[in-house]
mmCIF file of C-alpha atoms and ligand atoms in Angstrom:
data_model
loop_
_atom_site.group_PDB
_atom_site.id
_atom_site.type_symbol
_atom_site.label_atom_id
_atom_site.label_comp_id
_atom_site.label_asym_id
_atom_site.label_seq_id
_atom_site.Cartn_x
_atom_site.Cartn_y
_atom_site.Cartn_z
ATOM 1 C CA MET A 55 30.610 -33.719 -50.232
ATOM 2 C CA GLY A 56 28.779 -32.699 -53.465
ATOM 3 C CA ALA A 57 29.808 -29.894 -56.084
ATOM 4 C CA ILE A 58 27.505 -27.050 -57.125
ATOM 5 C CA ILE A 59 27.858 -24.333 -59.417
ATOM 6 C CA THR A 60 27.530 -21.099 -57.765
ATOM 7 C CA GLY A 61 28.353 -18.708 -60.750
ATOM 8 C CA THR A 62 28.703 -18.921 -64.474
ATOM 9 C CA GLY A 63 30.372 -16.514 -66.855
ATOM 10 C CA SER A 64 31.544 -16.413 -70.629
ATOM 11 C CA ALA A 65 33.463 -14.060 -72.967
ATOM 12 C CA LEU A 66 33.584 -13.668 -76.852
ATOM 13 C CA PRO A 67 35.947 -11.939 -79.027
ATOM 14 C CA ALA A 68 34.958 -8.429 -80.392
ATOM 15 C CA ARG A 69 34.757 -9.490 -83.971
ATOM 16 C CA CYS A 70 31.671 -11.205 -85.298
ATOM 17 C CA VAL A 71 31.675 -12.577 -88.653
ATOM 18 C CA THR A 72 28.410 -13.614 -90.466
ATOM 19 C CA ASN A 73 28.114 -16.553 -92.907
ATOM 20 C CA ALA A 74 27.603 -13.715 -95.679
ATOM 21 C CA GLU A 75 31.041 -12.294 -94.906
ATOM 22 C CA LEU A 76 32.954 -15.914 -95.154
ATOM 23 C CA ALA A 77 31.010 -16.453 -98.557
ATOM 24 C CA GLU A 78 32.940 -13.186 -99.891
ATOM 25 C CA ARG A 79 36.157 -14.961 -99.573
ATOM 26 C CA ILE A 80 35.236 -18.930 -99.481
ATOM 27 C CA ASP A 81 33.232 -20.887 -101.805
ATOM 28 C CA THR A 82 30.295 -21.320 -99.469
ATOM 29 C CA SER A 83 26.869 -19.583 -99.025
ATOM 30 C CA ASP A 84 24.855 -18.728 -96.018
ATOM 31 C CA GLU A 85 22.283 -21.091 -97.302
ATOM 32 C CA TRP A 86 24.328 -24.096 -97.099
ATOM 33 C CA ILE A 87 25.919 -23.466 -93.735
ATOM 34 C CA VAL A 88 22.395 -22.455 -92.108
ATOM 35 C CA GLU A 89 20.805 -25.713 -93.692
ATOM 36 C CA ARG A 90 23.652 -28.148 -92.822
ATOM 37 C CA THR A 91 24.603 -26.851 -89.384
ATOM 38 C CA GLY A 92 22.376 -24.017 -88.072
ATOM 39 C CA ILE A 93 25.424 -21.589 -87.853
ATOM 40 C CA ARG A 94 24.602 -18.084 -88.656
ATOM 41 C CA GLN A 95 27.744 -16.213 -87.251
ATOM 42 C CA ARG A 96 30.867 -16.917 -85.301
ATOM 43 C CA TYR A 97 33.391 -14.734 -82.970
ATOM 44 C CA ILE A 98 36.956 -14.574 -84.352
ATOM 45 C CA ALA A 99 39.753 -13.613 -81.964
ATOM 46 C CA GLY A 100 41.665 -10.572 -82.930
ATOM 47 C CA GLN A 101 45.079 -9.264 -81.837
ATOM 48 C CA GLY A 102 45.460 -9.431 -78.277
ATOM 49 C CA GLU A 103 42.487 -11.877 -77.680
ATOM 50 C CA THR A 104 43.880 -15.247 -76.841
ATOM 51 C CA THR A 105 42.323 -18.490 -75.195
ATOM 52 C CA ALA A 106 43.849 -17.297 -71.896
ATOM 53 C CA THR A 107 42.622 -13.773 -72.153
ATOM 54 C CA LEU A 108 39.008 -14.909 -73.142
ATOM 55 C CA ALA A 109 39.232 -17.606 -70.298
ATOM 56 C CA THR A 110 40.292 -15.147 -67.607
ATOM 57 C CA GLU A 111 37.408 -12.584 -68.781
ATOM 58 C CA ALA A 112 34.760 -15.586 -68.337
ATOM 59 C CA ALA A 113 36.273 -16.641 -65.015
ATOM 60 C CA ARG A 114 35.901 -13.031 -63.853
ATOM 61 C CA GLN A 115 32.365 -12.996 -64.708
ATOM 62 C CA ALA A 116 31.886 -16.403 -62.898
ATOM 63 C CA LEU A 117 33.390 -15.077 -59.709
ATOM 64 C CA SER A 118 31.363 -12.150 -59.881
ATOM 65 C CA ALA A 119 28.171 -14.152 -60.228
ATOM 66 C CA ALA A 120 29.180 -16.587 -57.375
ATOM 67 C CA GLY A 121 30.017 -13.531 -55.172
ATOM 68 C CA ARG A 122 33.455 -14.784 -54.857
ATOM 69 C CA SER A 123 36.861 -13.262 -55.377
ATOM 70 C CA ALA A 124 40.191 -14.769 -56.926
ATOM 71 C CA ALA A 125 41.426 -15.185 -53.353
ATOM 72 C CA ASP A 126 38.844 -17.914 -52.832
ATOM 73 C CA ILE A 127 39.880 -20.025 -55.520
ATOM 74 C CA ASP A 128 41.725 -23.359 -54.678
ATOM 75 C CA LEU A 129 41.654 -25.048 -57.906
ATOM 76 C CA ILE A 130 41.879 -23.980 -61.668
ATOM 77 C CA ILE A 131 41.028 -26.235 -64.471
ATOM 78 C CA VAL A 132 41.173 -24.962 -68.180
ATOM 79 C CA ALA A 133 39.851 -27.232 -70.825
ATOM 80 C CA LYS A 134 41.106 -26.375 -74.307
ATOM 81 C CA THR A 135 42.544 -27.590 -77.785
ATOM 82 C CA SER A 136 44.052 -24.272 -78.696
ATOM 83 C CA PRO A 137 46.494 -22.935 -75.886
ATOM 84 C CA ASP A 138 48.336 -19.696 -75.724
ATOM 85 C CA ASN A 139 51.790 -21.610 -75.550
ATOM 86 C CA SER A 140 52.696 -25.253 -75.725
ATOM 87 C CA PHE A 141 53.529 -24.835 -72.042
ATOM 88 C CA PRO A 142 52.924 -23.732 -69.382
ATOM 89 C CA ALA A 143 49.351 -24.923 -69.144
ATOM 90 C CA SER A 144 46.751 -22.041 -69.849
ATOM 91 C CA ALA A 145 45.292 -22.344 -66.290
ATOM 92 C CA THR A 146 48.351 -20.965 -64.933
ATOM 93 C CA LYS A 147 48.409 -17.924 -67.161
ATOM 94 C CA VAL A 148 44.761 -17.570 -66.022
ATOM 95 C CA GLN A 149 45.938 -17.879 -62.458
ATOM 96 C CA ALA A 150 48.264 -15.113 -62.921
ATOM 97 C CA LEU A 151 46.159 -12.818 -64.749
ATOM 98 C CA LEU A 152 43.399 -13.340 -62.073
ATOM 99 C CA GLY A 153 45.994 -12.885 -58.982
ATOM 100 C CA ALA A 154 44.637 -16.190 -57.687
ATOM 101 C CA PRO A 155 46.473 -18.020 -54.929
ATOM 102 C CA THR A 156 49.154 -20.565 -55.712
ATOM 103 C CA CYS A 157 46.481 -23.379 -55.839
ATOM 104 C CA ALA A 158 46.597 -26.314 -58.445
ATOM 105 C CA ALA A 159 45.974 -25.092 -61.940
ATOM 106 C CA PHE A 160 46.063 -27.227 -64.989
ATOM 107 C CA ASP A 161 44.730 -27.902 -68.520
ATOM 108 C CA VAL A 162 42.614 -30.822 -69.882
ATOM 109 C CA GLN A 163 42.960 -31.962 -73.432
ATOM 110 C CA ALA A 164 39.741 -33.653 -74.487
ATOM 111 C CA VAL A 165 39.031 -31.353 -77.388
ATOM 112 C CA CYS A 166 35.174 -30.539 -77.501
ATOM 113 C CA SER A 167 34.283 -32.887 -74.502
ATOM 114 C CA GLY A 168 36.966 -31.017 -72.495
ATOM 115 C CA PHE A 169 34.689 -28.889 -70.286
ATOM 116 C CA VAL A 170 32.475 -32.096 -69.414
ATOM 117 C CA TYR A 171 35.785 -33.997 -68.778
ATOM 118 C CA ALA A 172 37.037 -30.676 -66.436
ATOM 119 C CA LEU A 173 33.748 -30.865 -64.401
ATOM 120 C CA SER A 174 33.787 -34.410 -63.724
ATOM 121 C CA ILE A 175 37.359 -34.166 -62.374
ATOM 122 C CA ALA A 176 36.744 -31.195 -60.363
ATOM 123 C CA ASP A 177 33.736 -32.992 -58.750
ATOM 124 C CA ALA A 178 35.802 -35.802 -57.832
ATOM 125 C CA MET A 179 38.553 -33.520 -56.381
ATOM 126 C CA LEU A 180 35.752 -31.741 -54.309
ATOM 127 C CA ALA A 181 34.191 -34.805 -53.341
ATOM 128 C CA VAL A 182 37.587 -36.162 -51.378
ATOM 129 C CA GLY A 183 38.345 -32.840 -49.870
ATOM 130 C CA SER A 184 41.376 -31.644 -52.154
ATOM 131 C CA ALA A 185 39.656 -28.515 -53.144
ATOM 132 C CA ARG A 186 36.439 -26.409 -51.908
ATOM 133 C CA CYS A 187 36.123 -23.647 -54.498
ATOM 134 C CA ALA A 188 37.057 -24.332 -57.973
ATOM 135 C CA LEU A 189 37.298 -22.497 -61.254
ATOM 136 C CA ILE A 190 36.408 -24.863 -64.222
ATOM 137 C CA ILE A 191 36.643 -23.042 -67.666
ATOM 138 C CA GLY A 192 36.460 -24.001 -71.329
ATOM 139 C CA ALA A 193 38.165 -21.803 -73.573
ATOM 140 C CA GLU A 194 39.404 -21.744 -77.256
ATOM 141 C CA THR A 195 40.648 -19.864 -80.130
ATOM 142 C CA MET A 196 40.040 -22.713 -82.578
ATOM 143 C CA THR A 197 39.886 -20.344 -85.591
ATOM 144 C CA ARG A 198 43.795 -20.186 -85.276
ATOM 145 C CA LEU A 199 43.802 -24.071 -86.054
ATOM 146 C CA LEU A 200 41.619 -23.661 -89.351
ATOM 147 C CA ASP A 201 42.713 -24.244 -92.950
ATOM 148 C CA TRP A 202 40.886 -21.382 -94.568
ATOM 149 C CA GLU A 203 41.407 -23.095 -97.744
ATOM 150 C CA ASP A 204 39.033 -26.209 -96.643
ATOM 151 C CA ARG A 205 35.543 -25.058 -96.603
ATOM 152 C CA THR A 206 34.329 -28.401 -94.963
ATOM 153 C CA THR A 207 35.766 -27.369 -91.796
ATOM 154 C CA CYS A 208 36.498 -23.562 -91.670
ATOM 155 C CA VAL A 209 32.913 -22.679 -91.742
ATOM 156 C CA LEU A 210 32.274 -24.535 -88.705
ATOM 157 C CA PHE A 211 34.337 -23.264 -85.917
ATOM 158 C CA GLY A 212 34.353 -20.128 -83.707
ATOM 159 C CA ASP A 213 36.263 -18.571 -80.740
ATOM 160 C CA GLY A 214 35.177 -17.838 -77.118
ATOM 161 C CA ALA A 215 35.166 -18.977 -73.350
ATOM 162 C CA GLY A 216 32.802 -19.966 -70.615
ATOM 163 C CA ALA A 217 33.432 -20.485 -66.973
ATOM 164 C CA VAL A 218 31.703 -21.847 -63.821
ATOM 165 C CA VAL A 219 32.665 -21.607 -59.983
ATOM 166 C CA LEU A 220 32.224 -25.092 -58.573
ATOM 167 C CA GLU A 221 31.990 -25.310 -54.825
ATOM 168 C CA ALA A 222 31.949 -28.191 -52.245
ATOM 169 C CA ASN A 223 28.394 -28.444 -50.677
ATOM 170 C CA ASP A 224 26.779 -30.981 -48.686
ATOM 171 C CA ASP A 225 23.057 -30.486 -49.860
ATOM 172 C CA PRO A 226 22.314 -33.756 -51.382
ATOM 173 C CA ALA A 227 19.237 -32.112 -53.449
ATOM 174 C CA ARG A 228 21.760 -29.949 -55.393
ATOM 175 C CA GLY A 229 24.804 -30.374 -57.428
ATOM 176 C CA ILE A 230 26.437 -32.823 -59.885
ATOM 177 C CA ILE A 231 24.570 -36.319 -59.460
ATOM 178 C CA ALA A 232 26.251 -38.246 -62.114
ATOM 179 C CA SER A 233 28.732 -38.391 -64.987
ATOM 180 C CA ARG A 234 30.181 -40.518 -67.647
ATOM 181 C CA LEU A 235 33.296 -40.005 -69.745
ATOM 182 C CA HIS A 236 34.405 -42.062 -72.692
ATOM 183 C CA ALA A 237 37.241 -42.212 -75.390
ATOM 184 C CA ASP A 238 38.078 -44.073 -78.372
ATOM 185 C CA GLY A 239 41.601 -43.514 -79.658
ATOM 186 C CA THR A 240 40.994 -45.737 -82.794
ATOM 187 C CA GLN A 241 38.844 -43.189 -84.187
ATOM 188 C CA ALA A 242 41.559 -40.533 -84.117
ATOM 189 C CA PRO A 243 41.909 -40.172 -87.872
ATOM 190 C CA MET A 244 38.265 -39.128 -88.165
ATOM 191 C CA LEU A 245 38.859 -35.656 -86.340
ATOM 192 C CA TYR A 246 42.376 -34.217 -85.580
ATOM 193 C CA ALA A 247 45.136 -31.550 -86.162
ATOM 194 C CA ASP A 248 47.533 -32.614 -88.694
ATOM 195 C CA GLY A 249 50.526 -31.457 -86.735
ATOM 196 C CA GLY A 250 51.915 -31.265 -83.086
ATOM 197 C CA VAL A 251 55.023 -30.554 -81.023
ATOM 198 C CA SER A 252 56.562 -33.788 -80.947
ATOM 199 C CA THR A 253 55.701 -34.797 -84.645
ATOM 200 C CA THR A 254 55.804 -31.589 -86.939
ATOM 201 C CA GLN A 255 56.849 -28.832 -84.656
ATOM 202 C CA THR A 256 53.979 -26.964 -85.911
ATOM 203 C CA THR A 257 50.427 -26.785 -84.527
ATOM 204 C CA GLY A 258 48.786 -28.231 -87.460
ATOM 205 C CA MET A 259 45.278 -27.555 -88.933
ATOM 206 C CA ILE A 260 42.115 -29.248 -88.191
ATOM 207 C CA ARG A 261 41.016 -32.404 -90.439
ATOM 208 C CA MET A 262 37.692 -33.812 -90.227
ATOM 209 C CA ALA A 263 35.668 -36.717 -91.852
ATOM 210 C CA GLY A 264 32.449 -34.624 -91.225
ATOM 211 C CA ARG A 265 29.903 -37.360 -92.128
ATOM 212 C CA GLU A 266 31.684 -40.293 -89.964
ATOM 213 C CA VAL A 267 31.915 -37.875 -87.148
ATOM 214 C CA PHE A 268 28.326 -36.779 -87.380
ATOM 215 C CA ARG A 269 27.119 -40.528 -87.314
ATOM 216 C CA HIS A 270 29.285 -41.352 -84.242
ATOM 217 C CA ALA A 271 28.233 -38.030 -82.417
ATOM 218 C CA VAL A 272 24.395 -38.945 -82.611
ATOM 219 C CA THR A 273 25.011 -42.615 -81.489
ATOM 220 C CA ASN A 274 27.623 -41.763 -78.674
ATOM 221 C CA LEU A 275 25.772 -38.826 -77.287
ATOM 222 C CA ALA A 276 22.501 -40.562 -77.264
ATOM 223 C CA GLN A 277 23.750 -43.654 -75.480
ATOM 224 C CA VAL A 278 25.939 -41.576 -72.809
ATOM 225 C CA LEU A 279 22.881 -39.520 -71.939
ATOM 226 C CA THR A 280 20.773 -42.426 -71.577
ATOM 227 C CA ASP A 281 23.463 -44.155 -69.544
ATOM 228 C CA VAL A 282 23.926 -41.082 -67.232
ATOM 229 C CA ILE A 283 20.307 -40.414 -66.718
ATOM 230 C CA ALA A 284 20.014 -44.372 -65.726
ATOM 231 C CA ASP A 285 22.689 -44.134 -63.410
ATOM 232 C CA ALA A 286 20.996 -41.189 -61.578
ATOM 233 C CA GLY A 287 17.726 -43.391 -61.238
ATOM 234 C CA LEU A 288 16.033 -40.870 -63.383
ATOM 235 C CA ASN A 289 13.920 -40.721 -66.687
ATOM 236 C CA SER A 290 14.667 -38.306 -69.503
ATOM 237 C CA SER A 291 11.482 -36.627 -68.792
ATOM 238 C CA ASP A 292 13.129 -35.368 -65.452
ATOM 239 C CA ILE A 293 15.588 -33.282 -67.373
ATOM 240 C CA ASP A 294 14.780 -29.631 -67.460
ATOM 241 C CA TRP A 295 17.547 -28.487 -69.992
ATOM 242 C CA VAL A 296 19.834 -30.251 -72.031
ATOM 243 C CA VAL A 297 23.013 -27.927 -72.430
ATOM 244 C CA PRO A 298 24.624 -29.867 -75.488
ATOM 245 C CA HIS A 299 28.076 -29.380 -77.295
ATOM 246 C CA GLN A 300 27.130 -26.808 -79.909
ATOM 247 C CA ALA A 301 28.801 -28.355 -83.247
ATOM 248 C CA ASN A 302 25.766 -28.757 -85.379
ATOM 249 C CA LYS A 303 22.051 -28.259 -84.759
ATOM 250 C CA ARG A 304 21.149 -31.590 -86.819
ATOM 251 C CA ILE A 305 23.328 -33.415 -84.342
ATOM 252 C CA ILE A 306 21.636 -31.769 -81.518
ATOM 253 C CA ASP A 307 18.169 -32.383 -82.696
ATOM 254 C CA ALA A 308 18.877 -36.001 -83.852
ATOM 255 C CA THR A 309 20.294 -36.905 -80.456
ATOM 256 C CA VAL A 310 17.316 -35.295 -78.197
ATOM 257 C CA LYS A 311 15.085 -36.899 -80.715
ATOM 258 C CA LYS A 312 16.590 -40.369 -79.751
ATOM 259 C CA LEU A 313 15.867 -39.556 -76.051
ATOM 260 C CA GLY A 314 12.256 -38.321 -76.602
ATOM 261 C CA LEU A 315 12.948 -34.787 -75.354
ATOM 262 C CA PRO A 316 11.270 -31.936 -77.001
ATOM 263 C CA ALA A 317 13.397 -29.257 -78.728
ATOM 264 C CA GLU A 318 12.090 -26.619 -76.376
ATOM 265 C CA ARG A 319 14.188 -28.094 -73.480
ATOM 266 C CA VAL A 320 17.409 -27.740 -75.415
ATOM 267 C CA VAL A 321 19.781 -24.759 -74.982
ATOM 268 C CA MET A 322 20.708 -23.871 -78.735
ATOM 269 C CA THR A 323 23.553 -21.365 -79.133
ATOM 270 C CA VAL A 324 25.245 -22.913 -82.235
ATOM 271 C CA ASP A 325 23.580 -20.236 -84.515
ATOM 272 C CA ARG A 326 25.413 -17.349 -82.539
ATOM 273 C CA HIS A 327 28.618 -18.869 -81.542
ATOM 274 C CA ALA A 328 29.202 -21.695 -83.945
ATOM 275 C CA ASN A 329 31.447 -24.730 -82.711
ATOM 276 C CA THR A 330 33.819 -23.430 -79.919
ATOM 277 C CA SER A 331 34.927 -26.814 -78.868
ATOM 278 C CA ALA A 332 35.834 -26.995 -75.282
ATOM 279 C CA ALA A 333 33.984 -23.612 -74.603
ATOM 280 C CA SER A 334 30.684 -24.414 -76.204
ATOM 281 C CA VAL A 335 29.102 -26.130 -72.980
ATOM 282 C CA PRO A 336 29.860 -23.534 -70.680
ATOM 283 C CA LEU A 337 29.197 -20.691 -73.228
ATOM 284 C CA ALA A 338 25.766 -22.132 -73.680
ATOM 285 C CA LEU A 339 25.143 -22.608 -70.194
ATOM 286 C CA ASP A 340 25.934 -19.130 -69.133
ATOM 287 C CA THR A 341 23.837 -17.745 -72.031
ATOM 288 C CA ALA A 342 20.794 -19.634 -70.801
ATOM 289 C CA VAL A 343 21.503 -18.759 -66.973
ATOM 290 C CA ARG A 344 21.955 -15.099 -67.979
ATOM 291 C CA ASP A 345 18.592 -14.734 -70.083
ATOM 292 C CA GLY A 346 16.676 -16.405 -67.321
ATOM 293 C CA ARG A 347 15.934 -19.974 -69.063
ATOM 294 C CA ILE A 348 18.074 -21.896 -66.760
ATOM 295 C CA GLN A 349 16.575 -21.304 -63.290
ATOM 296 C CA ARG A 350 17.831 -22.648 -59.780
ATOM 297 C CA GLY A 351 16.821 -26.155 -58.956
ATOM 298 C CA ASP A 352 16.626 -27.194 -62.687
ATOM 299 C CA MET A 353 18.073 -30.581 -63.579
ATOM 300 C CA LEU A 354 20.504 -29.937 -66.437
ATOM 301 C CA ALA A 355 22.166 -32.670 -68.831
ATOM 302 C CA LEU A 356 25.561 -31.551 -70.279
ATOM 303 C CA GLU A 357 26.940 -33.420 -73.198
ATOM 304 C CA ALA A 358 29.814 -33.279 -75.617
ATOM 305 C CA MET A 359 31.726 -35.315 -78.375
ATOM 306 C CA GLY A 360 34.798 -34.300 -79.966
ATOM 307 C CA GLY A 361 38.102 -35.419 -81.385
ATOM 308 C CA GLY A 362 39.693 -38.517 -80.113
ATOM 309 C CA PHE A 363 36.862 -39.580 -80.160
ATOM 310 C CA THR A 364 36.132 -38.333 -76.698
ATOM 311 C CA TRP A 365 32.651 -37.992 -75.400
ATOM 312 C CA GLY A 366 30.870 -37.640 -72.005
ATOM 313 C CA ALA A 367 27.787 -36.342 -70.313
ATOM 314 C CA CYS A 368 27.105 -34.677 -66.908
ATOM 315 C CA LEU A 369 23.870 -34.532 -64.924
ATOM 316 C CA LEU A 370 23.425 -31.755 -62.394
ATOM 317 C CA ARG A 371 20.813 -29.991 -60.201
ATOM 318 C CA TYR A 372 21.643 -26.299 -60.752
HETATM 319 O O1 UT7 B 418 32.837 -30.608 -82.565
HETATM 320 C C1 UT7 B 418 33.463 -31.916 -82.974
HETATM 321 C C2 UT7 B 418 32.434 -32.472 -83.844
HETATM 322 N N1 UT7 B 418 32.258 -32.302 -85.151
HETATM 323 C C3 UT7 B 418 31.034 -32.369 -85.480
HETATM 324 O O2 UT7 B 418 30.436 -32.770 -84.818
HETATM 325 C C4 UT7 B 418 30.836 -31.975 -87.078
HETATM 326 C C5 UT7 B 418 30.165 -33.165 -87.425
HETATM 327 N N2 UT7 B 418 29.697 -33.039 -89.101
HETATM 328 C C6 UT7 B 418 28.787 -32.184 -89.345
HETATM 329 O O3 UT7 B 418 28.489 -31.389 -88.772
HETATM 330 C C7 UT7 B 418 28.516 -32.397 -90.805
HETATM 331 O O4 UT7 B 418 28.997 -33.483 -91.573
HETATM 332 C C8 UT7 B 418 29.183 -31.268 -91.816
HETATM 333 C C9 UT7 B 418 28.385 -29.903 -91.269
HETATM 334 C C10 UT7 B 418 30.726 -30.951 -91.645
HETATM 335 C C11 UT7 B 418 28.996 -31.491 -93.293
HETATM 336 O O5 UT7 B 418 27.555 -31.669 -93.463
HETATM 337 P P1 UT7 B 418 26.987 -33.081 -94.351
HETATM 338 O O6 UT7 B 418 25.593 -32.816 -94.637
HETATM 339 O O7 UT7 B 418 27.499 -34.058 -93.626
HETATM 340 O O8 UT7 B 418 27.813 -32.432 -95.972
HETATM 341 P P2 UT7 B 418 28.562 -33.530 -96.613
HETATM 342 O O9 UT7 B 418 30.052 -33.444 -96.137
HETATM 343 O O10 UT7 B 418 28.066 -34.661 -97.013
HETATM 344 O O11 UT7 B 418 28.838 -32.553 -97.983
HETATM 345 C C12 UT7 B 418 27.771 -32.304 -98.856
HETATM 346 C C13 UT7 B 418 28.197 -31.380 -99.991
HETATM 347 C C14 UT7 B 418 29.277 -31.724 -100.595
HETATM 348 O O12 UT7 B 418 29.515 -31.614 -102.049
HETATM 349 P P3 UT7 B 418 29.051 -32.924 -103.111
HETATM 350 O O13 UT7 B 418 30.199 -33.708 -102.783
HETATM 351 O O14 UT7 B 418 27.793 -33.632 -102.602
HETATM 352 O O15 UT7 B 418 29.028 -31.991 -104.320
HETATM 353 C C15 UT7 B 418 30.637 -30.924 -100.147
HETATM 354 O O16 UT7 B 418 31.472 -30.375 -101.071
HETATM 355 O O17 UT7 B 418 28.507 -30.159 -99.472
HETATM 356 C C16 UT7 B 418 29.593 -29.707 -99.933
HETATM 357 N N3 UT7 B 418 30.093 -28.705 -99.020
HETATM 358 C C17 UT7 B 418 29.921 -27.295 -99.137
HETATM 359 N N4 UT7 B 418 29.141 -26.616 -99.651
HETATM 360 C C18 UT7 B 418 29.189 -25.314 -99.457
HETATM 361 C C19 UT7 B 418 30.994 -28.941 -98.128
HETATM 362 N N5 UT7 B 418 31.215 -27.959 -97.146
HETATM 363 C C20 UT7 B 418 30.756 -26.783 -97.833
HETATM 364 C C21 UT7 B 418 30.486 -25.455 -97.738
HETATM 365 N N6 UT7 B 418 29.909 -24.710 -98.488
HETATM 366 N N7 UT7 B 418 31.191 -24.924 -96.413
#
């Protein structure tokens, strides 16, 4: 049994903040942010907007696009780094808000790679028949983990959510074809939150060695994409759209250049959304589906890299 995406959705907070607005209170400039990252604006969650409420809004859109209702769902996975509560899982909150049945619902923590991890886990669960219709969501309020005194990180992140409905299907021409997941815990000091439940009893704030992360990101992402394309017996020229993690335009450009792929085949939303961690890939996917770039039958390559380090890629026929 394969797994096909039957609907996508996304959600953004109401408040959009431009680089120029940030530059009014932080020692930075629109020019620096655009040149080094490609980011022009980000959405910042306000009162009442949380990871779970954004996830639920994205999920409702995805269900509607798939022609499904909450009653059809038998698995919910939320990829996130910034939960509403330390427990229970954000997925159970989404389940309650949607009024979904008492199906399995759990979170995946792989930071920016979380959605690719969640998709791969759901694909395996659908393949063995433990679910037939899954909601896979990436949702974050990363701006609540930011140190607004640290200009090297606070200009980079934004909030949002993206979701897909993934359904079991035996059409061999469609669906998830191959995926690869990796992690290297020795690199944790490069990108982490400096707090947590069992250490400081606080959430901590994001700390990042930007240049090091950048270097690893390009190397790891180019390699994992090459591997997953080879696993599927394809060539990079068979990829219609790369849907990358949206951390930095320069990382995306350098990665696809290594694969010999033209920039026209890359979905780029980092300018609008900034880095929304686990939400960035499904947000970009939904954006390109809704604006008509991604069409049924297209071969997609999803990839992401984040704290841990974690990284991975997933190939699918949409
Ligand atoms: O999603 C998880 C994965 N995360 C990423 O992929 C992020 C990876 N890293 C990056 O995207 C880039 O490394 C950054 C965007 C974080 C930084 O870009 P960079 O080209 O590596 O800049 P840099 O860290 O080498 O800093 C260059 C200069 C420094 O000044 P000096 O030491 O050369 O005088 C910084 O202090 O830019 C300065 N700088 C800033 N200036 C204005 C750093 N942040 C800012 C800022 N505004 N916000």
